[in-house]
Amino acid sequence: MSTLRETLIDLRRSLSEPPDEIMLEVGAGGEMLLARLRILIAVFMILLPAINYLGTHDTYETVAGLSGVGLVLLLAQVWLNLARQHRRHRWLPFVSSAFDATLVTFVLLMLALRSPAAGLNSVVVWCFYLLAIFATSLRNDVRVTLSTGLLAIAQFLALSFFFQAHADAPLVSADYGTVQLSNQVQRALLLAASTLVTAIVVFRLQRLVQLSGTDGLTGLPNRTYLNHRVPQILSDARDQGHTLSLALIDLDHFRRINEELGHIAGDGALRHAVNTLRMELGRDEPLMRVGGEEFVLILRQPLGAAWERLDFLRRRLEAKPFIVEAGAEPRALTFSAGVACSPQDAVDVSGLMRMADLRLIGAKKAGRNRVMARDPN
């Protein structure tokens, strides 16, 4: 019970946090997959009105169903074209999910205009609310799941209460039975439960992805971020005609700290270095740990400005030595760095890493505690 309570508390807290970039990237892939899947589902949905017509010969219900399918096919192509665009639209998952839920309400409304009992008691159409909610799990964003679920609940209850409030007699249909308030509330509760379960599943997935993409010691993004997010950052900068620099940073003689002071002190020194750098870095300057004492820093600046930024960070770290324990002599920390620039040096992550590594090697050969942004002679 305590685990569920903690999960719900963490879920609520996560809603106030900025969205994780890796999760947004995964969600963008899910949006593309769902856009294609939506078209496939719409093709199969054509069978539902056809089967209904063969069984009831009800032209109106068949037309209502086909209208819904037509809207799905039309707008599904729009969502697919938007998802294919290189530029990622952060509003797209919210809008496309809202469309999915609203489409169900639209079909129920069309049925209810002819027979309120048919619109409010149609189990087949109502189940598409659940499908819309479950589909948000592919977007890997709890906010999308919750907004879609709440929208579905609000629209269904509004539709139900409207027709029941304006009815002069009980809403009864030979095919769909009697509309009862308790039945409508139960369906709303089922939507709420489905939303909560889906949101928890998405939240757990988010946490697993974040753990796999985060360094446990420093809390920095790791190679998962470098491999999955940085290529998109490079691509976006290239499309916008911007220059971007990648720096490979290595703490100087860090192994000596482990050998002389022990690994616990070494871990403390590593966290000290990271915290010192983090205090100077902005949100648009991601720092990643890619090795024991190696880091990658992305700067949205040309090579010259990136060199100045790295040299400033180098001096800040050197000016703030690590104190092992009270009374002990402070231990100065320094780093060497190599900087490469896109598109001048390379246009992909591997090319930039290779060039930055060559310059890092040059900085070490030149005496360490320096930043090199040019090829060594």
mmCIF file of C-alpha atoms in Angstrom:
data_model
loop_
_atom_site.group_PDB
_atom_site.id
_atom_site.type_symbol
_atom_site.label_atom_id
_atom_site.label_comp_id
_atom_site.label_asym_id
_atom_site.label_seq_id
_atom_site.Cartn_x
_atom_site.Cartn_y
_atom_site.Cartn_z
ATOM 1 C CA MET A 1 0.000 0.000 0.000
ATOM 2 C CA SER A 2 2.832 2.353 0.849
ATOM 3 C CA THR A 3 4.426 1.636 -2.542
ATOM 4 C CA LEU A 4 1.235 2.684 -4.348
ATOM 5 C CA ARG A 5 1.018 5.816 -2.218
ATOM 6 C CA GLU A 6 4.630 6.712 -2.974
ATOM 7 C CA THR A 7 4.038 6.072 -6.674
ATOM 8 C CA LEU A 8 1.040 8.407 -6.708
ATOM 9 C CA ILE A 9 3.014 11.085 -4.851
ATOM 10 C CA ASP A 10 5.892 10.773 -7.327
ATOM 11 C CA LEU A 11 3.392 10.867 -10.195
ATOM 12 C CA ARG A 12 1.898 14.095 -8.905
ATOM 13 C CA ARG A 13 5.355 15.596 -8.392
ATOM 14 C CA SER A 14 6.436 14.639 -11.902
ATOM 15 C CA LEU A 15 3.625 16.714 -13.401
ATOM 16 C CA SER A 16 5.324 19.890 -12.154
ATOM 17 C CA GLU A 17 8.730 18.884 -13.525
ATOM 18 C CA PRO A 18 9.890 19.875 -17.014
ATOM 19 C CA PRO A 19 9.463 17.005 -19.495
ATOM 20 C CA ASP A 20 12.475 14.751 -19.893
ATOM 21 C CA GLU A 21 14.152 15.233 -23.278
ATOM 22 C CA ILE A 22 14.780 11.535 -23.819
ATOM 23 C CA MET A 23 11.146 10.739 -23.046
ATOM 24 C CA LEU A 24 10.020 13.436 -25.481
ATOM 25 C CA GLU A 25 12.222 11.870 -28.137
ATOM 26 C CA VAL A 26 10.785 8.415 -27.422
ATOM 27 C CA GLY A 27 7.298 9.926 -27.418
ATOM 28 C CA ALA A 28 7.903 11.496 -30.824
ATOM 29 C CA GLY A 29 8.640 8.020 -32.175
ATOM 30 C CA GLY A 30 5.496 6.736 -30.494
ATOM 31 C CA GLU A 31 3.462 9.503 -32.097
ATOM 32 C CA MET A 32 4.742 8.447 -35.524
ATOM 33 C CA LEU A 33 3.883 4.816 -34.792
ATOM 34 C CA LEU A 34 0.430 5.751 -33.535
ATOM 35 C CA ALA A 35 -0.238 7.943 -36.576
ATOM 36 C CA ARG A 36 0.362 4.944 -38.832
ATOM 37 C CA LEU A 37 -1.549 2.629 -36.533
ATOM 38 C CA ARG A 38 -4.511 5.023 -36.510
ATOM 39 C CA ILE A 39 -4.850 4.697 -40.286
ATOM 40 C CA LEU A 40 -4.696 0.898 -40.046
ATOM 41 C CA ILE A 41 -7.340 0.853 -37.291
ATOM 42 C CA ALA A 42 -9.560 3.182 -39.323
ATOM 43 C CA VAL A 43 -9.455 0.739 -42.233
ATOM 44 C CA PHE A 44 -10.596 -2.083 -39.946
ATOM 45 C CA MET A 45 -13.234 0.207 -38.401
ATOM 46 C CA ILE A 46 -14.987 0.363 -41.767
ATOM 47 C CA LEU A 47 -16.122 -3.196 -41.041
ATOM 48 C CA LEU A 48 -18.054 -2.129 -37.924
ATOM 49 C CA PRO A 49 -20.724 0.000 -39.699
ATOM 50 C CA ALA A 50 -20.929 -2.614 -42.435
ATOM 51 C CA ILE A 51 -21.542 -5.426 -39.934
ATOM 52 C CA ASN A 52 -24.046 -3.247 -38.080
ATOM 53 C CA TYR A 53 -25.968 -2.607 -41.300
ATOM 54 C CA LEU A 54 -26.078 -6.301 -42.192
ATOM 55 C CA GLY A 55 -27.488 -7.052 -38.754
ATOM 56 C CA THR A 56 -29.942 -4.164 -38.280
ATOM 57 C CA HIS A 57 -30.359 -2.568 -41.725
ATOM 58 C CA ASP A 58 -30.186 0.761 -39.866
ATOM 59 C CA THR A 59 -28.954 3.248 -42.446
ATOM 60 C CA TYR A 60 -28.614 6.156 -39.987
ATOM 61 C CA GLU A 61 -26.310 4.269 -37.586
ATOM 62 C CA THR A 62 -24.270 3.019 -40.517
ATOM 63 C CA VAL A 63 -23.840 6.550 -41.877
ATOM 64 C CA ALA A 64 -22.878 7.800 -38.405
ATOM 65 C CA GLY A 65 -20.235 5.104 -38.113
ATOM 66 C CA LEU A 66 -18.876 5.727 -41.590
ATOM 67 C CA SER A 67 -18.722 9.479 -40.869
ATOM 68 C CA GLY A 68 -16.555 8.779 -37.848
ATOM 69 C CA VAL A 69 -14.290 6.496 -39.852
ATOM 70 C CA GLY A 70 -14.027 9.135 -42.574
ATOM 71 C CA LEU A 71 -12.921 11.762 -40.058
ATOM 72 C CA VAL A 72 -10.366 9.348 -38.650
ATOM 73 C CA LEU A 73 -8.878 8.679 -42.094
ATOM 74 C CA LEU A 74 -8.852 12.370 -43.004
ATOM 75 C CA LEU A 75 -7.232 13.708 -39.854
ATOM 76 C CA ALA A 76 -5.058 10.627 -39.354
ATOM 77 C CA GLN A 77 -3.257 11.619 -42.534
ATOM 78 C CA VAL A 78 -2.803 15.134 -41.133
ATOM 79 C CA TRP A 79 -1.321 13.775 -37.882
ATOM 80 C CA LEU A 80 0.946 11.467 -39.863
ATOM 81 C CA ASN A 81 2.272 14.329 -42.004
ATOM 82 C CA LEU A 82 2.936 16.419 -38.884
ATOM 83 C CA ALA A 83 4.649 13.495 -37.115
ATOM 84 C CA ARG A 84 6.888 12.952 -40.157
ATOM 85 C CA GLN A 85 8.173 16.505 -40.100
ATOM 86 C CA HIS A 86 11.716 16.845 -38.881
ATOM 87 C CA ARG A 87 10.700 19.546 -36.465
ATOM 88 C CA ARG A 88 9.099 18.050 -33.380
ATOM 89 C CA HIS A 89 5.759 19.610 -32.421
ATOM 90 C CA ARG A 90 5.342 19.296 -28.656
ATOM 91 C CA TRP A 91 1.642 20.124 -28.906
ATOM 92 C CA LEU A 92 0.934 17.338 -31.391
ATOM 93 C CA PRO A 93 0.413 14.481 -28.858
ATOM 94 C CA PHE A 94 -2.092 16.589 -26.908
ATOM 95 C CA VAL A 95 -4.036 17.656 -29.990
ATOM 96 C CA SER A 96 -4.097 14.249 -31.684
ATOM 97 C CA SER A 97 -5.123 12.534 -28.419
ATOM 98 C CA ALA A 98 -7.862 15.093 -27.867
ATOM 99 C CA PHE A 99 -9.031 14.380 -31.413
ATOM 100 C CA ASP A 100 -9.225 10.651 -30.681
ATOM 101 C CA ALA A 101 -11.412 11.203 -27.609
ATOM 102 C CA THR A 102 -13.549 13.894 -29.228
ATOM 103 C CA LEU A 103 -14.196 11.713 -32.264
ATOM 104 C CA VAL A 104 -15.779 9.082 -30.015
ATOM 105 C CA THR A 105 -17.984 11.779 -28.495
ATOM 106 C CA PHE A 106 -18.927 12.972 -31.981
ATOM 107 C CA VAL A 107 -20.122 9.515 -33.052
ATOM 108 C CA LEU A 108 -22.053 9.062 -29.785
ATOM 109 C CA LEU A 109 -23.649 12.467 -30.337
ATOM 110 C CA MET A 110 -24.750 11.546 -33.853
ATOM 111 C CA LEU A 111 -26.346 8.374 -32.513
ATOM 112 C CA ALA A 112 -27.962 10.238 -29.616
ATOM 113 C CA LEU A 113 -29.520 12.868 -31.892
ATOM 114 C CA ARG A 114 -31.668 10.119 -33.376
ATOM 115 C CA SER A 115 -32.003 7.907 -30.302
ATOM 116 C CA PRO A 116 -30.520 9.137 -27.001
ATOM 117 C CA ALA A 117 -30.521 5.582 -25.650
ATOM 118 C CA ALA A 118 -28.447 4.434 -28.616
ATOM 119 C CA GLY A 119 -25.887 7.191 -28.103
ATOM 120 C CA LEU A 120 -25.596 6.802 -24.329
ATOM 121 C CA ASN A 121 -25.694 3.007 -24.175
ATOM 122 C CA SER A 122 -23.638 2.072 -27.245
ATOM 123 C CA VAL A 123 -20.976 -0.197 -25.759
ATOM 124 C CA VAL A 124 -19.062 -0.649 -29.021
ATOM 125 C CA VAL A 125 -18.565 3.072 -29.651
ATOM 126 C CA TRP A 126 -17.952 3.856 -25.949
ATOM 127 C CA CYS A 127 -15.098 1.324 -25.854
ATOM 128 C CA PHE A 128 -13.172 3.540 -28.267
ATOM 129 C CA TYR A 129 -12.741 5.961 -25.340
ATOM 130 C CA LEU A 130 -10.707 3.232 -23.662
ATOM 131 C CA LEU A 131 -8.727 2.662 -26.853
ATOM 132 C CA ALA A 132 -7.944 6.407 -27.069
ATOM 133 C CA ILE A 133 -6.740 6.414 -23.453
ATOM 134 C CA PHE A 134 -4.637 3.250 -23.806
ATOM 135 C CA ALA A 135 -3.083 4.611 -27.016
ATOM 136 C CA THR A 136 -1.579 7.545 -25.087
ATOM 137 C CA SER A 137 0.881 5.098 -23.511
ATOM 138 C CA LEU A 138 2.756 5.096 -26.835
ATOM 139 C CA ARG A 139 3.429 8.812 -26.364
ATOM 140 C CA ASN A 140 5.295 8.232 -23.073
ATOM 141 C CA ASP A 141 3.947 11.394 -21.449
ATOM 142 C CA VAL A 142 1.790 11.226 -18.320
ATOM 143 C CA ARG A 143 0.380 14.673 -19.068
ATOM 144 C CA VAL A 144 -1.037 13.452 -22.393
ATOM 145 C CA THR A 145 -2.635 10.425 -20.724
ATOM 146 C CA LEU A 146 -4.253 12.466 -17.963
ATOM 147 C CA SER A 147 -5.488 15.221 -20.277
ATOM 148 C CA THR A 148 -6.998 12.662 -22.687
ATOM 149 C CA GLY A 149 -8.680 10.707 -19.906
ATOM 150 C CA LEU A 150 -10.116 13.810 -18.254
ATOM 151 C CA LEU A 151 -11.355 15.081 -21.615
ATOM 152 C CA ALA A 152 -13.074 11.760 -22.386
ATOM 153 C CA ILE A 153 -14.747 11.715 -18.953
ATOM 154 C CA ALA A 154 -15.889 15.331 -19.221
ATOM 155 C CA GLN A 155 -17.279 14.919 -22.744
ATOM 156 C CA PHE A 156 -19.085 11.664 -21.945
ATOM 157 C CA LEU A 157 -20.661 13.020 -18.764
ATOM 158 C CA ALA A 158 -21.671 16.261 -20.505
ATOM 159 C CA LEU A 159 -23.282 14.286 -23.324
ATOM 160 C CA SER A 160 -25.056 11.954 -20.887
ATOM 161 C CA PHE A 161 -26.358 14.628 -18.538
ATOM 162 C CA PHE A 162 -27.534 16.826 -21.432
ATOM 163 C CA PHE A 163 -29.783 14.199 -22.999
ATOM 164 C CA GLN A 164 -31.042 12.913 -19.667
ATOM 165 C CA ALA A 165 -31.798 16.420 -18.425
ATOM 166 C CA HIS A 166 -33.818 17.247 -21.549
ATOM 167 C CA ALA A 167 -35.731 13.955 -21.645
ATOM 168 C CA ASP A 168 -39.448 14.049 -20.837
ATOM 169 C CA ALA A 169 -39.565 10.295 -20.278
ATOM 170 C CA PRO A 170 -37.097 7.479 -19.541
ATOM 171 C CA LEU A 171 -34.648 6.935 -22.377
ATOM 172 C CA VAL A 172 -35.407 3.472 -23.655
ATOM 173 C CA SER A 173 -34.414 1.554 -26.782
ATOM 174 C CA ALA A 174 -35.324 -1.953 -27.813
ATOM 175 C CA ASP A 175 -31.756 -2.530 -29.014
ATOM 176 C CA TYR A 176 -29.798 -0.567 -26.371
ATOM 177 C CA GLY A 177 -31.954 -0.877 -23.256
ATOM 178 C CA THR A 178 -32.774 1.803 -20.687
ATOM 179 C CA VAL A 179 -30.401 4.658 -19.899
ATOM 180 C CA GLN A 180 -29.796 4.834 -16.154
ATOM 181 C CA LEU A 181 -27.798 7.462 -14.284
ATOM 182 C CA SER A 182 -25.999 4.800 -12.260
ATOM 183 C CA ASN A 183 -24.890 3.070 -15.450
ATOM 184 C CA GLN A 184 -23.527 6.307 -16.892
ATOM 185 C CA VAL A 185 -21.610 7.114 -13.690
ATOM 186 C CA GLN A 186 -20.149 3.605 -13.689
ATOM 187 C CA ARG A 187 -18.835 4.127 -17.216
ATOM 188 C CA ALA A 188 -17.267 7.413 -16.170
ATOM 189 C CA LEU A 189 -15.584 5.664 -13.238
ATOM 190 C CA LEU A 190 -14.269 2.989 -15.596
ATOM 191 C CA LEU A 191 -12.760 5.731 -17.763
ATOM 192 C CA ALA A 192 -11.180 7.272 -14.675
ATOM 193 C CA ALA A 193 -9.741 3.925 -13.568
ATOM 194 C CA SER A 194 -8.393 3.243 -17.069
ATOM 195 C CA THR A 195 -6.797 6.685 -17.138
ATOM 196 C CA LEU A 196 -5.146 6.160 -13.754
ATOM 197 C CA VAL A 197 -3.799 2.713 -14.648
ATOM 198 C CA THR A 198 -2.459 3.928 -18.005
ATOM 199 C CA ALA A 199 -0.884 6.985 -16.343
ATOM 200 C CA ILE A 200 0.905 4.794 -13.777
ATOM 201 C CA VAL A 201 2.164 2.468 -16.527
ATOM 202 C CA VAL A 202 3.509 5.456 -18.477
ATOM 203 C CA PHE A 203 5.018 6.955 -15.321
ATOM 204 C CA ARG A 204 6.814 3.711 -14.488
ATOM 205 C CA LEU A 205 8.132 3.546 -18.040
ATOM 206 C CA GLN A 206 9.363 7.127 -17.755
ATOM 207 C CA ARG A 207 11.212 6.335 -14.559
ATOM 208 C CA LEU A 208 12.833 3.247 -16.097
ATOM 209 C CA VAL A 209 13.982 5.243 -19.124
ATOM 210 C CA GLN A 210 15.286 8.031 -16.894
ATOM 211 C CA LEU A 211 17.190 5.550 -14.731
ATOM 212 C CA SER A 212 18.699 3.903 -17.786
ATOM 213 C CA GLY A 213 19.690 7.322 -19.128
ATOM 214 C CA THR A 214 21.034 8.804 -15.879
ATOM 215 C CA ASP A 215 24.367 8.276 -14.176
ATOM 216 C CA GLY A 216 23.706 6.999 -10.650
ATOM 217 C CA LEU A 217 26.665 8.751 -8.991
ATOM 218 C CA THR A 218 26.376 12.264 -10.403
ATOM 219 C CA GLY A 219 22.776 12.396 -11.610
ATOM 220 C CA LEU A 220 23.979 13.511 -15.044
ATOM 221 C CA PRO A 221 22.643 12.111 -18.312
ATOM 222 C CA ASN A 222 24.788 9.272 -19.613
ATOM 223 C CA ARG A 223 25.534 7.785 -23.025
ATOM 224 C CA THR A 224 21.848 7.057 -23.568
ATOM 225 C CA TYR A 225 21.259 10.814 -23.780
ATOM 226 C CA LEU A 226 24.309 11.216 -25.995
ATOM 227 C CA ASN A 227 23.151 8.513 -28.406
ATOM 228 C CA HIS A 228 19.437 9.331 -28.502
ATOM 229 C CA ARG A 229 19.033 13.038 -27.818
ATOM 230 C CA VAL A 230 22.195 14.758 -29.071
ATOM 231 C CA PRO A 231 21.714 13.623 -32.709
ATOM 232 C CA GLN A 232 18.327 15.374 -32.684
ATOM 233 C CA ILE A 233 19.896 18.508 -31.174
ATOM 234 C CA LEU A 234 22.504 18.487 -33.948
ATOM 235 C CA SER A 235 19.873 17.939 -36.618
ATOM 236 C CA ASP A 236 17.691 20.768 -35.310
ATOM 237 C CA ALA A 237 20.666 23.150 -35.198
ATOM 238 C CA ARG A 238 21.636 22.200 -38.754
ATOM 239 C CA ASP A 239 18.085 22.731 -40.033
ATOM 240 C CA GLN A 240 17.944 26.154 -38.409
ATOM 241 C CA GLY A 241 21.372 27.140 -39.706
ATOM 242 C CA HIS A 242 22.866 27.366 -36.208
ATOM 243 C CA THR A 243 26.346 26.446 -35.080
ATOM 244 C CA LEU A 244 26.782 23.972 -32.251
ATOM 245 C CA SER A 245 29.891 22.866 -30.362
ATOM 246 C CA LEU A 246 30.661 19.634 -28.548
ATOM 247 C CA ALA A 247 33.312 19.524 -25.826
ATOM 248 C CA LEU A 248 34.945 16.380 -24.480
ATOM 249 C CA ILE A 249 36.130 17.018 -20.910
ATOM 250 C CA ASP A 250 38.517 14.875 -18.863
ATOM 251 C CA LEU A 251 39.428 15.563 -15.223
ATOM 252 C CA ASP A 252 43.207 15.783 -14.889
ATOM 253 C CA HIS A 253 45.035 13.036 -12.967
ATOM 254 C CA PHE A 254 41.807 11.931 -11.343
ATOM 255 C CA ARG A 255 43.044 8.389 -10.780
ATOM 256 C CA ARG A 256 45.581 9.737 -8.319
ATOM 257 C CA ILE A 257 42.743 10.848 -6.041
ATOM 258 C CA ASN A 258 41.328 7.324 -6.014
ATOM 259 C CA GLU A 259 44.764 5.815 -5.391
ATOM 260 C CA GLU A 260 45.820 8.286 -2.689
ATOM 261 C CA LEU A 261 42.530 9.034 -0.929
ATOM 262 C CA GLY A 262 40.340 6.032 -1.769
ATOM 263 C CA HIS A 263 37.307 5.538 -3.968
ATOM 264 C CA ILE A 264 34.873 7.136 -1.525
ATOM 265 C CA ALA A 265 36.856 10.368 -1.635
ATOM 266 C CA GLY A 266 37.132 9.936 -5.392
ATOM 267 C CA ASP A 267 33.348 9.750 -5.694
ATOM 268 C CA GLY A 268 33.063 12.876 -3.558
ATOM 269 C CA ALA A 269 35.575 14.710 -5.749
ATOM 270 C CA LEU A 270 33.660 13.673 -8.858
ATOM 271 C CA ARG A 271 30.379 14.974 -7.444
ATOM 272 C CA HIS A 272 32.147 18.176 -6.360
ATOM 273 C CA ALA A 273 33.423 18.768 -9.888
ATOM 274 C CA VAL A 274 30.002 18.095 -11.396
ATOM 275 C CA ASN A 275 28.209 20.365 -8.915
ATOM 276 C CA THR A 276 30.704 23.153 -9.542
ATOM 277 C CA LEU A 277 30.188 22.951 -13.286
ATOM 278 C CA ARG A 278 26.416 22.612 -12.961
ATOM 279 C CA MET A 279 26.206 25.857 -11.017
ATOM 280 C CA GLU A 280 27.598 27.671 -14.055
ATOM 281 C CA LEU A 281 25.681 25.835 -16.778
ATOM 282 C CA GLY A 282 22.292 26.780 -18.164
ATOM 283 C CA ARG A 283 19.437 24.431 -19.066
ATOM 284 C CA ASP A 284 20.395 24.629 -22.738
ATOM 285 C CA GLU A 285 23.931 23.416 -21.966
ATOM 286 C CA PRO A 286 23.565 19.666 -21.268
ATOM 287 C CA LEU A 287 26.490 17.992 -19.499
ATOM 288 C CA MET A 288 26.784 14.189 -19.791
ATOM 289 C CA ARG A 289 29.014 11.664 -18.081
ATOM 290 C CA VAL A 290 30.329 9.251 -20.694
ATOM 291 C CA GLY A 291 33.152 7.582 -18.765
ATOM 292 C CA GLY A 292 34.832 7.391 -15.383
ATOM 293 C CA GLU A 293 36.017 10.993 -15.361
ATOM 294 C CA GLU A 294 35.017 11.944 -18.894
ATOM 295 C CA PHE A 295 32.151 14.258 -19.758
ATOM 296 C CA VAL A 296 30.542 15.695 -22.868
ATOM 297 C CA LEU A 297 29.163 19.224 -22.918
ATOM 298 C CA ILE A 298 26.933 20.606 -25.667
ATOM 299 C CA LEU A 299 27.142 24.354 -26.313
ATOM 300 C CA ARG A 300 24.923 26.193 -28.765
ATOM 301 C CA GLN A 301 27.797 28.476 -29.733
ATOM 302 C CA PRO A 302 30.426 28.735 -32.462
ATOM 303 C CA LEU A 303 33.900 27.407 -31.812
ATOM 304 C CA GLY A 304 35.469 30.619 -30.495
ATOM 305 C CA ALA A 305 32.677 31.363 -28.038
ATOM 306 C CA ALA A 306 32.620 27.706 -26.965
ATOM 307 C CA TRP A 307 36.344 27.835 -26.223
ATOM 308 C CA GLU A 308 35.835 30.929 -24.051
ATOM 309 C CA ARG A 309 32.948 29.244 -22.242
ATOM 310 C CA LEU A 310 34.988 26.089 -21.551
ATOM 311 C CA ASP A 311 37.989 28.078 -20.396
ATOM 312 C CA PHE A 312 35.766 30.013 -17.981
ATOM 313 C CA LEU A 313 34.425 26.722 -16.587
ATOM 314 C CA ARG A 314 37.978 25.391 -16.286
ATOM 315 C CA ARG A 315 39.039 28.418 -14.238
ATOM 316 C CA ARG A 316 35.936 28.196 -12.038
ATOM 317 C CA LEU A 317 36.644 24.568 -11.184
ATOM 318 C CA GLU A 318 40.311 25.266 -10.492
ATOM 319 C CA ALA A 319 39.339 28.138 -8.175
ATOM 320 C CA LYS A 320 37.092 25.897 -6.079
ATOM 321 C CA PRO A 321 39.199 23.042 -4.657
ATOM 322 C CA PHE A 322 37.698 19.875 -3.244
ATOM 323 C CA ILE A 323 37.781 19.517 0.547
ATOM 324 C CA VAL A 324 38.047 15.850 1.457
ATOM 325 C CA GLU A 325 37.151 16.344 5.114
ATOM 326 C CA ALA A 326 37.264 19.058 7.757
ATOM 327 C CA GLY A 327 40.836 20.073 8.486
ATOM 328 C CA ALA A 328 42.268 18.288 5.470
ATOM 329 C CA GLU A 329 44.208 20.143 2.801
ATOM 330 C CA PRO A 330 41.972 21.141 -0.139
ATOM 331 C CA ARG A 331 42.616 19.286 -3.372
ATOM 332 C CA ALA A 332 42.645 21.374 -6.544
ATOM 333 C CA LEU A 333 40.731 19.888 -9.478
ATOM 334 C CA THR A 334 41.362 20.778 -13.098
ATOM 335 C CA PHE A 335 40.287 19.450 -16.452
ATOM 336 C CA SER A 336 41.467 19.287 -20.025
ATOM 337 C CA ALA A 337 39.027 19.628 -22.889
ATOM 338 C CA GLY A 338 38.844 19.337 -26.642
ATOM 339 C CA VAL A 339 36.143 21.199 -28.570
ATOM 340 C CA ALA A 340 34.703 20.428 -31.996
ATOM 341 C CA CYS A 341 32.134 22.409 -33.946
ATOM 342 C CA SER A 342 29.235 21.497 -36.211
ATOM 343 C CA PRO A 343 29.029 21.874 -39.164
ATOM 344 C CA GLN A 344 32.652 22.977 -39.649
ATOM 345 C CA ASP A 345 34.343 19.926 -38.089
ATOM 346 C CA ALA A 346 31.603 17.314 -38.491
ATOM 347 C CA VAL A 347 27.831 17.021 -38.780
ATOM 348 C CA ASP A 348 27.212 13.930 -36.661
ATOM 349 C CA VAL A 349 27.934 12.873 -33.090
ATOM 350 C CA SER A 350 30.614 10.322 -33.937
ATOM 351 C CA GLY A 351 32.518 12.816 -36.100
ATOM 352 C CA LEU A 352 32.382 15.519 -33.449
ATOM 353 C CA MET A 353 33.425 13.075 -30.711
ATOM 354 C CA ARG A 354 36.364 11.902 -32.816
ATOM 355 C CA MET A 355 37.547 15.463 -33.508
ATOM 356 C CA ALA A 356 37.026 16.582 -29.898
ATOM 357 C CA ASP A 357 38.981 13.531 -28.672
ATOM 358 C CA LEU A 358 41.943 14.397 -30.916
ATOM 359 C CA ARG A 359 41.993 17.906 -29.495
ATOM 360 C CA LEU A 360 41.626 16.583 -25.951
ATOM 361 C CA ILE A 361 44.678 14.406 -26.519
ATOM 362 C CA GLY A 362 46.486 17.511 -27.772
ATOM 363 C CA ALA A 363 45.487 19.434 -24.625
ATOM 364 C CA LYS A 364 46.886 16.647 -22.438
ATOM 365 C CA LYS A 365 50.147 16.505 -24.377
ATOM 366 C CA ALA A 366 50.478 20.275 -24.053
ATOM 367 C CA GLY A 367 50.464 20.024 -20.249
ATOM 368 C CA ARG A 368 46.797 19.509 -19.276
ATOM 369 C CA ASN A 369 44.562 22.055 -17.511
ATOM 370 C CA ARG A 370 43.697 23.725 -20.792
ATOM 371 C CA VAL A 371 41.065 23.818 -23.547
ATOM 372 C CA MET A 372 42.003 23.122 -27.155
ATOM 373 C CA ALA A 373 39.689 24.064 -29.996
ATOM 374 C CA ARG A 374 42.175 23.788 -32.847
ATOM 375 C CA ASP A 375 44.008 20.837 -34.278
ATOM 376 C CA PRO A 376 47.365 20.325 -32.539
ATOM 377 C CA ASN A 377 50.393 21.066 -34.712
#
